[in-house]
Amino acid sequence: MVDIDKRIFIGNVGIDKKEDKYLFTFTYPIVRKLVGGEGGGGGGGEGKSIYIIKTEARSLTEAISLIAHRTSRRINFDHSRNIIIGEELAKDGIKEIIDSLERNPQTNRRSYLIIAKDRAEKILSKENDQEILLAYYIEYLFKSKQNPGDYVDRDFSEVMEQIHSLKGDALMPVITVAGKDLDANGGAVIKDYRLIGYLNTEEVRGINILLGKAMQTITAFDIDGTKLAVCEIKSARSTPVLLKAQEVPVIRYDIEVAASLREIHSDKIGKKGLKELQEGFAKEIKKQIEAGLNRVQKDYKVDVIGVGEYLYKRKPKIWEKYEKDWEEIFPDVEIIVNPKVKFINLGPVI
Amino acid sequence: MLMDNEKISTRQAIVFLISVAVGVGILSLPRQVDEKAGQDGWISIIIGGLFTLIGSIIVAAVVSRQKKDVVKITEDLMGKFASIVVGMFYIVYFIVMAAVVNQTFAEVANLYLLENTPKEFTIITMLLLVFYACRIGIEPTVRAIMILFPFATFLFIFIIFTCLSRAKIDEILPFFSTPVNKIFTASFESLFSLEGFELLLVLGPYLRRPEKAKKIVIIYTEIVTFFYVFITLVTFMVLGKNETKLFKWPVFMMIKGITAPGEIFERMDAISISIWVIEIFTTVVAYYFAEIQVLKSLSGLKEQRYVGGILFPLFYFITNMPKNFTENQIIAGFANYLIYPAAFIIPLLLYIISIFKKRGEES
């Protein structure tokens, strides 16, 4: 038995490539600095409250065993909040890392597995004044769910579920350095366990709307290229419909968006104005979805939007025809986006 | 002290049987059926439930006709020698089943709960507790189960319910895309988790109203099948069929990924594993008790606690034979074959002979 004050709880794990090994960066809070000395003297101490420890190793378990010789207290890995994978490593392949994470009984499956648009150690060396603990800061970039349509809102177990059911493809959350802060916008596209590119905020939003996942997400756009309008997507429901299944399938996504008007620089919204607004927003949504689709379909050629899954689940007979060369077929699949916007809230001003 | 240690009510018998069936399967059954039948695995469990219903009705018919335990019934119908053979068979069967369950428990506890405790120690503590629960007679044993079982099961179902927030219903699509023969193979696989009704064969003399045996097994089958189908469906819907296949105990992995709504309990896995220990305890207790009954009526010994004591080292030894998951799977595969004679063939044989010889009919 090890008492709780004889343990350290690793908050973040950063994994980078270093020659033919991995460089692991662990951060953990120094509890005494956070709550004051053992004698009960006032809160907070001098100096940094987060300790960073790095080691080179061939796997996660080995890394933990190596840093064990350097830490005074017993290492606990099961409360880790974020596992951050560096860009270079992600491009090289994350299969081994995923395997070590899944095999480790201590892995926190409610944590976030994030791709860094940089080296992970750099992200973890960031000092941020917003939160005392860096782990909470990074975790709550995702967990607070502000405009969740703008990033990939998936935790470890959800990413794992996707990567296994798509056999190596996934859409993963991403983190970048933005001046003093860190930024969680956008997403990373993984194909065959390798990072092949990123999606920007608008593309991710488009994909999220297409998947019916964009809730409470704010979008600013111009109606007819002149009037600025800011609308919030309250919820989106998306139903794929298979129209034709010849050489390539033709699929229509019927998307019902419930929206709320946040800001518009115009006079009173009458019947005509409302129609204009609805059409303008639908057009904007269509534009964003098509931008996202274009990226994953034409540029990255990876089915992270679940078209194959839809065919397999709903039309298993038709899927048999495509299954074998789905990778070649997917970029040519014709996807028709058909969004319908309904405003359920127009704000307090007439 | 006056104690009615001899008879149990119908309700107690139902709980006793269910507690046997609800055990290791709740962590591993989704994987077992997924390996064979993919996302249609839950259909296999329903089919397995039908097999269970057929088998258990035969067992109930035998018991309600003869009102004795299996050794005495065999002796009555087929003579002394046959009864020794059948008795020895059930002794082996119960001990192997209990060993598989107990070994799985020790492995899970060793991995997630008591990392530095030797497995042997985990096993011996469980067995000591089981021995203690069985030492007087059926009534205290069943009472222990009656107290623990509903508490543990409802809590477990509650935890599974919290997982529903992550469930995506289309993960179990497409229906019936698996070949029928694979669905059936998977349903045989699910029998290991579903069965438990053959313990009714030793409960015969203890039932207050043996004529209600059929009611017991029907309720038992319904609840157990429903319980397992529910757990399997939720696991498939949360993890998807590919990930379910990946883990030894997928249900536990699913629970590890869940935070209770409102973050009152951030980690449900620790609670779920403690509840699971109770489920394992009720299973092992039932097998141990059944083992004692068979040995008692085989040897003519009367004293419950001495017979229990004799069996203790044997249980310990057999449980410790497999040292890890893979070795335990081999024993479990062997146990899977024993289910057919133990739960289906022998009861059916006894039933046919009892009709033929017109034993146990109302005169």
XYZ file of C-alpha atoms in Angstrom:
713
model
C 0.000 0.000 0.000
C 1.235 3.426 -0.896
C -0.280 6.463 0.777
C -1.644 9.168 -1.431
C 1.002 11.676 -0.316
C 3.695 9.270 -1.433
C 2.419 9.248 -4.970
C 2.779 11.539 -7.922
C 0.007 11.868 -10.435
C 1.165 12.414 -13.950
C -0.984 15.019 -15.650
C 0.351 15.167 -19.179
C 2.283 12.810 -21.329
C 4.044 14.135 -24.380
C 5.474 11.759 -26.930
C 7.954 12.836 -29.589
C 10.251 11.181 -32.000
C 13.910 11.183 -31.199
C 16.091 9.313 -33.658
C 14.908 5.719 -33.498
C 13.426 6.061 -30.021
C 10.686 8.100 -28.459
C 11.159 11.084 -26.231
C 8.634 11.044 -23.436
C 7.790 14.202 -21.545
C 5.814 13.808 -18.347
C 4.479 16.673 -16.317
C 3.100 16.402 -12.866
C 2.035 18.909 -10.236
C 4.184 19.466 -7.190
C 1.416 19.245 -4.652
C 3.227 21.090 -1.882
C 3.605 24.112 -4.111
C -0.090 24.069 -4.811
C -1.467 23.765 -1.323
C 1.309 25.057 0.899
C 3.850 23.425 3.156
C 3.304 20.397 5.291
C 3.146 22.478 8.429
C -0.023 24.073 7.111
C 1.673 27.365 6.288
C -0.137 29.604 3.788
C -1.042 28.516 0.307
C 1.293 28.504 -2.627
C 5.044 28.357 -2.658
C 7.732 29.983 -4.655
C 8.743 28.758 -8.045
C 7.061 26.549 -10.551
C 4.284 24.249 -9.457
C 4.669 21.837 -12.335
C 7.540 19.468 -12.680
C 8.652 18.307 -16.106
C 10.590 15.121 -16.524
C 11.838 13.723 -19.805
C 13.264 10.446 -20.876
C 14.114 8.576 -24.024
C 12.626 5.136 -24.320
C 11.292 2.618 -26.780
C 7.829 2.397 -25.269
C 5.565 4.048 -22.755
C 5.886 1.377 -20.101
C 9.649 1.440 -20.431
C 9.621 5.221 -20.089
C 7.600 5.058 -16.885
C 9.975 2.464 -15.493
C 12.924 4.669 -16.383
C 11.626 7.840 -14.762
C 10.750 5.808 -11.683
C 14.426 5.843 -10.811
C 14.415 9.595 -10.878
C 11.255 10.438 -8.967
C 11.037 10.373 -5.199
C 7.431 9.254 -5.064
C 5.524 6.451 -6.668
C 4.347 7.185 -10.190
C 0.668 6.995 -10.918
C -0.295 7.189 -14.505
C -4.011 6.526 -14.250
C -5.103 10.107 -13.673
C -3.319 11.515 -16.687
C -5.426 14.091 -18.482
C -3.810 14.469 -21.853
C -1.589 12.398 -24.046
C 0.003 14.579 -26.667
C 1.698 13.161 -29.718
C 4.205 15.295 -31.570
C 3.739 16.047 -35.254
C 6.907 14.363 -36.419
C 6.046 11.146 -34.630
C 2.444 11.221 -35.799
C 3.617 11.496 -39.403
C 5.815 8.490 -38.796
C 3.000 6.378 -37.409
C 1.225 6.066 -34.100
C 0.326 2.399 -34.171
C 2.949 1.358 -31.620
C 2.044 4.167 -29.263
C -1.636 3.331 -29.442
C -0.799 -0.255 -28.739
C 1.237 0.591 -25.655
C -1.524 2.870 -24.424
C -4.179 0.215 -24.840
C -2.086 -2.462 -23.227
C -1.280 -0.384 -20.202
C -3.912 -1.097 -17.540
C -3.313 2.332 -16.033
C -4.209 4.333 -19.140
C -6.973 6.786 -18.397
C -9.536 6.144 -21.094
C -11.321 9.378 -20.300
C -8.248 11.443 -21.133
C -7.584 13.184 -24.425
C -5.282 11.860 -27.099
C -4.148 14.920 -29.001
C -1.911 15.556 -31.981
C 0.386 18.539 -31.514
C 1.048 20.756 -34.532
C 4.546 21.024 -33.138
C 6.764 19.026 -30.836
C 4.850 17.753 -27.836
C 7.608 18.785 -25.447
C 7.213 22.345 -26.641
C 3.494 22.322 -25.931
C 4.138 20.928 -22.471
C 6.809 23.475 -21.630
C 4.278 26.231 -22.144
C 3.586 28.207 -19.031
C 0.102 29.505 -18.858
C -1.291 31.799 -16.211
C -4.919 30.883 -16.796
C -4.730 27.712 -14.775
C -2.295 26.558 -12.154
C -2.195 23.129 -13.696
C -1.288 22.788 -17.337
C -3.119 19.470 -17.513
C -6.405 21.093 -16.540
C -5.822 23.916 -18.953
C -5.358 21.591 -21.899
C -8.138 19.258 -20.798
C -10.656 22.041 -20.442
C -9.841 23.464 -23.852
C -11.797 20.438 -25.002
C -13.974 19.614 -22.064
C -15.600 22.998 -21.568
C -17.358 22.461 -24.896
C -17.462 26.037 -26.083
C -18.214 25.930 -29.772
C -17.571 22.205 -29.876
C -18.202 22.161 -33.602
C -14.909 23.938 -34.187
C -12.678 21.165 -32.962
C -12.687 17.403 -32.820
C -14.527 16.700 -29.609
C -13.368 13.162 -28.978
C -11.704 11.691 -25.946
C -9.316 8.751 -25.850
C -11.938 6.019 -25.918
C -13.846 7.646 -28.760
C -10.711 8.084 -30.856
C -9.840 4.446 -30.179
C -13.304 3.322 -31.194
C -12.989 5.171 -34.483
C -9.454 4.138 -35.249
C -10.345 0.480 -34.727
C -13.568 0.528 -36.651
C -11.990 2.365 -39.599
C -8.870 0.188 -39.400
C -6.366 2.941 -38.882
C -8.187 6.058 -40.041
C -9.405 8.696 -37.650
C -10.070 12.314 -37.023
C -8.175 13.426 -33.963
C -8.096 16.565 -31.853
C -5.212 18.872 -32.455
C -3.396 21.456 -30.369
C -1.228 24.371 -31.474
C 0.714 27.132 -29.830
C -1.052 30.473 -30.277
C 1.095 33.183 -28.776
C 0.834 32.916 -25.015
C -1.909 30.350 -25.164
C -2.653 27.003 -26.668
C -5.308 26.565 -29.324
C -7.508 23.530 -29.835
C -9.208 24.539 -33.071
C -9.203 22.288 -36.077
C -8.475 18.620 -36.420
C -5.849 16.136 -37.513
C -6.491 13.530 -40.181
C -4.992 10.126 -39.590
C -4.751 7.612 -42.394
C -3.440 4.145 -41.765
C -2.122 5.237 -38.354
C -0.187 8.120 -39.920
C -0.846 11.825 -39.747
C -1.435 13.056 -43.272
C -2.731 16.541 -42.685
C -4.862 18.966 -40.779
C -8.275 20.489 -41.132
C -8.783 24.129 -40.300
C -11.626 25.434 -38.155
C -14.086 25.874 -40.991
C -13.382 22.473 -42.476
C -13.784 20.771 -39.133
C -17.007 22.662 -38.551
C -18.254 21.498 -41.930
C -17.402 17.888 -41.127
C -19.001 18.195 -37.697
C -22.203 19.575 -39.185
C -22.192 16.790 -41.737
C -21.870 14.245 -38.956
C -24.580 15.977 -36.955
C -22.165 16.788 -34.169
C -21.999 20.559 -34.268
C -23.882 21.813 -31.254
C -23.879 25.349 -29.931
C -21.374 26.442 -32.486
C -21.118 30.003 -33.675
C -20.490 30.895 -37.287
C -20.007 34.336 -38.762
C -20.722 34.907 -42.441
C -21.803 37.487 -44.968
C -25.227 37.413 -46.529
C -24.811 38.135 -50.243
C -21.276 39.157 -49.515
C -22.356 42.355 -47.804
C -24.251 42.015 -44.544
C -22.463 40.358 -41.643
C -24.510 37.870 -39.706
C -23.459 35.753 -36.744
C -25.528 32.669 -36.152
C -25.341 29.830 -33.720
C -26.005 26.251 -34.714
C -28.087 24.935 -31.840
C -28.192 21.426 -33.154
C -27.773 19.628 -36.435
C -29.315 16.392 -37.560
C -27.888 14.641 -40.542
C -29.413 11.740 -42.448
C -27.528 10.150 -45.317
C -29.623 8.813 -48.178
C -28.210 6.579 -50.859
C -29.511 7.791 -54.200
C -27.647 5.712 -56.733
C -25.216 2.854 -56.488
C -23.569 2.460 -59.828
C -19.833 2.628 -60.307
C -19.613 5.117 -57.502
C -22.341 5.668 -54.968
C -24.280 8.916 -54.921
C -25.241 9.969 -51.431
C -27.328 12.851 -50.282
C -26.979 14.198 -46.773
C -30.181 15.810 -45.544
C -29.115 18.136 -42.798
C -31.588 19.849 -40.539
C -30.040 22.702 -38.651
C -31.742 24.469 -35.792
C -30.142 27.886 -35.594
C -30.261 30.943 -33.457
C -29.480 34.451 -34.618
C -26.850 36.151 -32.545
C -25.951 39.272 -34.474
C -26.959 40.917 -37.717
C -26.301 44.352 -39.050
C -29.585 45.088 -40.659
C -32.966 46.572 -39.964
C -35.995 44.731 -38.764
C -36.128 41.111 -39.839
C -39.367 40.647 -41.657
C -40.675 37.714 -43.604
C -38.389 38.468 -46.496
C -35.402 39.136 -44.291
C -35.887 35.861 -42.479
C -36.016 33.956 -45.722
C -32.889 35.672 -46.886
C -31.197 34.858 -43.629
C -32.212 31.213 -43.754
C -31.052 30.814 -47.292
C -27.847 32.688 -46.626
C -27.039 30.531 -43.631
C -27.890 27.334 -45.507
C -25.577 28.455 -48.279
C -22.830 29.162 -45.789
C -23.268 25.776 -44.126
C -23.152 24.113 -47.505
C -19.977 25.999 -48.310
C -18.311 24.937 -45.104
C -19.338 21.316 -45.459
C -18.099 21.240 -49.015
C -14.806 22.773 -47.951
C -14.372 20.033 -45.352
C -15.497 17.308 -47.727
C -13.182 18.538 -50.409
C -10.285 18.308 -48.035
C -10.883 14.781 -46.745
C -12.212 13.414 -50.009
C -10.036 14.947 -52.660
C -6.873 15.971 -50.822
C -6.473 13.372 -48.099
C -8.582 10.615 -49.681
C -9.561 9.156 -46.359
C -13.030 8.178 -45.277
C -13.198 9.692 -41.802
C -16.736 10.892 -42.392
C -18.091 7.372 -42.257
C -19.546 6.948 -45.754
C -18.245 3.387 -45.916
C -19.562 2.726 -42.452
C -22.976 4.034 -43.457
C -23.070 1.762 -46.490
C -21.867 -1.213 -44.473
C -24.431 -0.679 -41.757
C -27.462 0.383 -43.731
C -26.889 -1.171 -47.150
C -24.725 -4.247 -46.525
C -25.608 -5.797 -49.911
C -24.431 -2.744 -51.835
C -21.379 -2.392 -49.639
C -20.122 -5.807 -50.702
C -19.669 -4.402 -54.187
C -17.509 -1.497 -53.052
C -15.765 -2.966 -50.051
C -12.688 -4.256 -51.846
C -11.505 -1.055 -53.457
C -13.210 1.440 -51.228
C -10.011 3.422 -50.914
C -10.053 4.131 -54.643
C -13.787 4.654 -54.845
C -14.158 7.004 -51.896
C -12.543 10.100 -53.490
C -15.027 9.849 -56.361
C -18.146 9.326 -54.277
C -20.663 11.977 -55.125
C -21.916 13.608 -51.989
C -24.811 16.008 -52.281
C -25.233 18.291 -49.318
C -28.741 19.442 -48.665
C -28.927 21.653 -45.594
C -32.160 23.110 -44.246
C -31.974 25.843 -41.698
C -34.686 26.671 -39.243
C -34.266 29.591 -36.906
C -35.611 28.816 -33.475
C -34.429 32.050 -31.927
C -33.945 35.517 -33.404
C -32.512 37.417 -30.490
C -33.960 40.237 -28.374
C -33.825 43.044 -30.932
C -36.590 43.473 -33.476
C -30.695 -21.998 18.400
C -33.498 -23.004 16.139
C -32.635 -22.711 12.515
C -34.498 -23.936 9.548
C -31.395 -24.901 7.620
C -33.126 -27.357 5.418
C -35.525 -25.681 3.017
C -35.436 -22.684 0.708
C -38.316 -20.869 -0.893
C -38.948 -20.569 -4.609
C -37.730 -17.001 -4.659
C -34.527 -17.917 -2.893
C -33.930 -20.692 -5.391
C -34.366 -18.250 -8.283
C -31.817 -15.845 -6.834
C -29.465 -18.714 -6.091
C -29.503 -19.883 -9.701
C -29.231 -16.410 -11.200
C -26.270 -15.621 -8.997
C -24.467 -18.635 -10.444
C -25.007 -17.479 -13.988
C -24.176 -13.832 -13.405
C -20.456 -13.951 -12.830
C -17.397 -13.792 -15.030
C -19.542 -13.502 -18.113
C -20.508 -9.940 -17.349
C -17.017 -8.770 -18.203
C -16.154 -11.092 -21.057
C -19.285 -12.387 -22.786
C -19.523 -9.544 -25.357
C -16.035 -10.433 -26.569
C -16.779 -14.149 -26.722
C -19.819 -13.707 -28.930
C -18.200 -10.914 -30.930
C -15.274 -13.153 -31.869
C -17.637 -15.673 -33.421
C -20.639 -13.710 -34.621
C -19.601 -10.061 -34.879
C -22.249 -7.472 -34.208
C -24.947 -10.152 -34.346
C -23.549 -11.654 -31.163
C -26.489 -10.504 -29.109
C -28.776 -12.661 -31.244
C -26.553 -15.593 -30.325
C -27.171 -14.885 -26.674
C -30.916 -14.987 -27.239
C -30.509 -18.330 -29.006
C -28.262 -19.464 -26.159
C -31.061 -18.407 -23.846
C -33.457 -20.677 -25.733
C -31.070 -23.611 -25.313
C -30.836 -22.724 -21.655
C -34.613 -22.693 -21.390
C -34.894 -26.157 -22.957
C -32.132 -27.606 -20.780
C -33.416 -26.012 -17.637
C -36.994 -27.191 -18.156
C -35.699 -30.752 -18.432
C -33.703 -30.284 -15.233
C -36.766 -28.823 -13.543
C -38.888 -31.756 -14.705
C -36.400 -34.244 -13.282
C -36.222 -32.432 -9.974
C -39.941 -31.897 -9.564
C -40.616 -35.583 -10.284
C -38.025 -37.051 -7.944
C -37.477 -34.343 -5.306
C -33.980 -35.629 -4.616
C -30.491 -34.630 -5.639
C -28.820 -35.912 -8.755
C -26.807 -38.693 -7.097
C -29.848 -40.125 -5.329
C -31.946 -39.867 -8.480
C -29.352 -41.774 -10.488
C -29.016 -44.403 -7.781
C -32.754 -44.830 -7.750
C -33.023 -45.159 -11.500
C -29.774 -46.740 -12.647
C -28.153 -48.298 -9.616
C -25.244 -47.607 -7.323
C -22.455 -47.801 -9.883
C -24.030 -45.312 -12.257
C -24.644 -42.926 -9.385
C -20.953 -42.999 -8.441
C -19.975 -42.241 -12.029
C -22.470 -39.385 -12.299
C -21.515 -38.056 -8.869
C -17.813 -38.070 -9.737
C -18.579 -36.344 -12.999
C -20.448 -33.544 -11.250
C -17.664 -33.211 -8.710
C -15.187 -32.633 -11.525
C -17.595 -30.355 -13.337
C -18.400 -28.055 -10.425
C -14.778 -27.814 -9.374
C -13.608 -26.904 -12.886
C -16.330 -24.290 -13.301
C -15.531 -22.717 -9.947
C -11.824 -22.811 -10.730
C -12.227 -20.996 -14.045
C -14.355 -18.318 -12.404
C -12.048 -17.895 -9.447
C -8.923 -17.769 -11.584
C -10.444 -15.072 -13.806
C -11.294 -13.114 -10.699
C -7.732 -13.420 -9.437
C -6.334 -12.247 -12.743
C -8.582 -9.195 -13.016
C -7.942 -8.295 -9.376
C -4.226 -8.669 -9.952
C -4.292 -6.427 -12.985
C -6.525 -3.610 -11.790
C -7.154 -3.849 -8.086
C -4.442 -5.497 -6.024
C -1.373 -5.159 -8.157
C 1.166 -6.371 -5.652
C -0.891 -9.038 -3.947
C 0.035 -12.564 -5.011
C -2.733 -14.229 -6.975
C -2.634 -17.248 -4.701
C -3.533 -15.034 -1.797
C -6.481 -13.483 -3.624
C -7.715 -16.964 -4.449
C -7.333 -18.299 -0.936
C -9.153 -15.332 0.612
C -12.036 -15.826 -1.757
C -12.120 -19.558 -1.006
C -11.981 -18.993 2.751
C -14.918 -16.651 2.531
C -16.791 -19.111 0.376
C -16.040 -21.958 2.769
C -17.293 -19.832 5.633
C -20.523 -19.051 3.815
C -21.131 -22.724 3.051
C -20.238 -24.241 6.370
C -23.660 -24.674 7.993
C -26.280 -25.449 5.435
C -28.272 -24.208 2.550
C -30.270 -21.547 4.339
C -27.361 -19.350 5.511
C -25.631 -19.778 2.155
C -28.687 -18.688 0.243
C -29.281 -15.848 2.652
C -25.778 -14.526 2.049
C -26.496 -14.600 -1.660
C -29.917 -13.008 -1.167
C -28.377 -10.043 0.603
C -25.423 -9.508 -1.708
C -26.826 -10.373 -5.081
C -29.591 -7.802 -5.712
C -27.405 -5.029 -4.354
C -24.522 -5.936 -6.643
C -26.639 -6.578 -9.707
C -28.643 -3.367 -9.498
C -25.508 -1.317 -9.006
C -23.891 -2.990 -11.959
C -26.925 -2.362 -14.148
C -26.878 1.248 -13.008
C -23.260 1.592 -14.109
C -24.073 0.040 -17.473
C -26.939 2.536 -17.774
C -24.520 5.423 -17.360
C -22.591 4.014 -20.313
C -25.671 4.501 -22.475
C -24.779 8.170 -22.834
C -22.037 7.045 -25.196
C -24.047 4.450 -27.066
C -24.502 4.767 -30.816
C -27.366 2.590 -31.844
C -26.150 1.971 -35.389
C -23.094 0.072 -34.158
C -25.165 -3.101 -34.060
C -26.169 -2.747 -37.711
C -26.419 -4.581 -40.074
C -28.659 -7.237 -38.604
C -28.235 -10.885 -39.545
C -25.285 -10.274 -41.805
C -23.365 -13.066 -40.071
C -23.790 -16.597 -41.435
C -26.297 -18.593 -39.386
C -23.801 -21.281 -38.441
C -21.531 -18.656 -36.873
C -24.417 -17.237 -34.880
C -25.058 -20.735 -33.542
C -21.391 -21.357 -32.714
C -21.415 -18.134 -30.754
C -24.546 -19.209 -28.927
C -22.768 -22.363 -27.752
C -19.990 -20.099 -26.556
C -22.499 -18.043 -24.590
C -23.734 -21.106 -22.710
C -20.764 -20.904 -20.367
C -22.104 -17.604 -19.088
C -25.791 -18.422 -19.253
C -25.863 -21.797 -17.557
C -26.207 -22.313 -13.851
C -29.532 -24.096 -13.870
C -27.886 -27.509 -13.487
C -27.315 -26.590 -9.857
C -31.019 -27.164 -9.434
C -30.097 -30.854 -9.640
C -28.516 -30.634 -6.209
C -31.124 -28.290 -4.801
C -33.906 -30.851 -5.257
C -34.189 -32.022 -1.641
C -34.003 -28.461 -0.322
C -36.811 -26.883 -2.263
C -39.793 -26.124 -0.093
C -42.058 -26.562 -3.106
C -40.269 -28.683 -5.708
C -43.359 -28.721 -7.901
C -42.590 -25.082 -8.699
C -39.204 -25.950 -10.219
C -40.419 -25.034 -13.688
C -41.374 -21.563 -12.567
C -37.910 -21.187 -11.040
C -36.067 -22.017 -14.220
C -38.294 -19.973 -16.491
C -37.810 -16.829 -14.437
C -34.128 -17.619 -14.138
C -33.670 -17.977 -17.894
C -35.584 -14.807 -18.652
C -33.635 -12.657 -16.248
C -30.218 -14.034 -17.110
C -30.740 -13.845 -20.861
C -32.122 -10.351 -20.643
C -29.252 -9.242 -18.424
C -26.584 -10.574 -20.762
C -28.275 -9.319 -23.918
C -28.498 -5.879 -22.357
C -24.834 -5.789 -21.363
C -23.724 -7.083 -24.751
C -25.840 -4.593 -26.669
C -24.538 -1.665 -24.651
C -20.940 -2.827 -25.055
C -21.352 -3.188 -28.807
C -22.991 0.206 -29.042
C -20.285 1.943 -27.027
C -17.121 0.189 -28.154
C -18.127 -1.050 -31.577
C -17.520 -4.604 -32.689
C -13.872 -4.131 -33.584
C -12.815 -2.821 -30.233
C -14.934 -5.280 -28.267
C -12.878 -8.022 -29.839
C -9.666 -6.391 -28.773
C -9.988 -6.636 -25.027
C -10.127 -9.553 -22.681
C -12.752 -7.820 -20.566
C -14.439 -5.329 -22.892
C -17.226 -4.383 -20.485
C -14.658 -3.200 -18.013
C -12.857 -1.225 -20.701
C -16.148 0.403 -21.612
C -16.750 1.393 -17.998
C -13.212 2.776 -17.790
C -14.072 5.246 -20.545
C -17.122 6.615 -18.769
C -17.542 9.392 -16.282
C -20.808 9.373 -14.400
C -23.035 12.272 -15.418
C -22.195 15.368 -13.443
C -18.773 13.961 -12.571
C -19.873 12.873 -9.108
C -17.828 9.765 -9.609
C -15.113 10.420 -12.073
C -14.022 6.836 -12.195
C -16.605 4.106 -12.344
C -14.101 1.327 -12.945
C -13.053 0.935 -9.332
C -16.669 0.676 -8.185
C -17.591 -1.710 -10.947
C -14.726 -4.045 -10.200
C -15.644 -4.189 -6.514
C -19.211 -5.026 -7.448
C -17.944 -7.617 -9.822
C -16.049 -9.266 -6.953
C -19.388 -9.755 -5.205
C -20.843 -11.340 -8.324
C -17.873 -13.695 -8.482
C -18.289 -14.530 -4.812
C -21.930 -15.516 -5.264
C -20.969 -17.718 -8.217
C -18.158 -19.514 -6.441
C -20.280 -19.960 -3.314
C -22.969 -21.679 -5.332
C -20.548 -24.068 -7.003
C -18.820 -24.833 -3.732
C -22.140 -25.521 -2.107
C -23.189 -27.798 -4.956
C -19.900 -29.645 -4.705
C -20.454 -30.264 -1.001
C -23.945 -31.594 -1.661
C -22.772 -34.041 -4.295
C -19.941 -35.304 -2.096
C -22.279 -35.583 0.873
C -24.804 -37.701 -0.864
C -22.113 -39.729 -2.607
C -20.242 -40.578 0.574
C -23.110 -40.601 3.024
C -21.367 -38.044 5.214
C -23.717 -35.755 7.066
C -21.655 -32.900 8.459
C -21.572 -29.942 6.069
C -18.490 -28.219 7.424
C -16.258 -31.312 7.375
C -17.114 -32.074 3.799
C -16.456 -28.443 2.953
C -13.098 -28.674 4.662
C -12.136 -31.753 2.704
C -12.861 -29.953 -0.544
C -10.986 -26.797 0.323
C -7.457 -27.896 -0.671
C -8.834 -29.469 -3.828
C -10.483 -26.224 -4.876
C -7.353 -24.297 -4.100
C -5.180 -26.668 -6.066
C -7.380 -26.766 -9.176
C -7.901 -23.001 -9.180
C -4.171 -22.457 -9.092
C -3.435 -24.783 -11.980
C -3.796 -22.245 -14.790
C -1.394 -19.402 -14.203
C -2.595 -16.877 -16.730
C -5.383 -15.921 -19.078
C -4.355 -18.167 -21.957
C -3.964 -21.226 -19.757
C -7.262 -20.420 -18.098
C -8.914 -20.218 -21.516
C -7.789 -23.796 -22.194
C -9.454 -24.979 -18.978
C -12.504 -22.880 -19.810
C -12.710 -24.509 -23.232
C -12.608 -27.898 -21.527
C -15.320 -26.758 -19.102
C -17.398 -25.658 -22.067
C -17.538 -29.254 -23.269
C -18.523 -30.470 -19.814
C -21.607 -28.263 -19.899
C -23.360 -30.441 -22.467
C -23.354 -33.648 -20.418
C -23.801 -31.819 -17.124
C -26.685 -29.584 -18.078
C -28.297 -31.322 -21.023
C -27.427 -34.984 -21.599
C -27.484 -36.403 -18.059
C -30.715 -34.625 -17.049
C -32.373 -35.700 -20.291
C -31.279 -39.303 -19.733
C -32.567 -39.244 -16.182
C -35.848 -37.781 -17.320
C -36.397 -40.394 -20.019
C -35.541 -43.262 -17.665
C -37.763 -41.850 -14.941
C -40.705 -41.763 -17.340
C -39.841 -45.227 -18.549
C -39.611 -46.605 -15.020
C -42.550 -44.519 -13.847
C -40.680 -43.207 -10.844
C -41.672 -40.176 -8.913
C -45.181 -39.994 -10.258
C -48.024 -39.107 -7.989
C -49.678 -42.259 -6.775
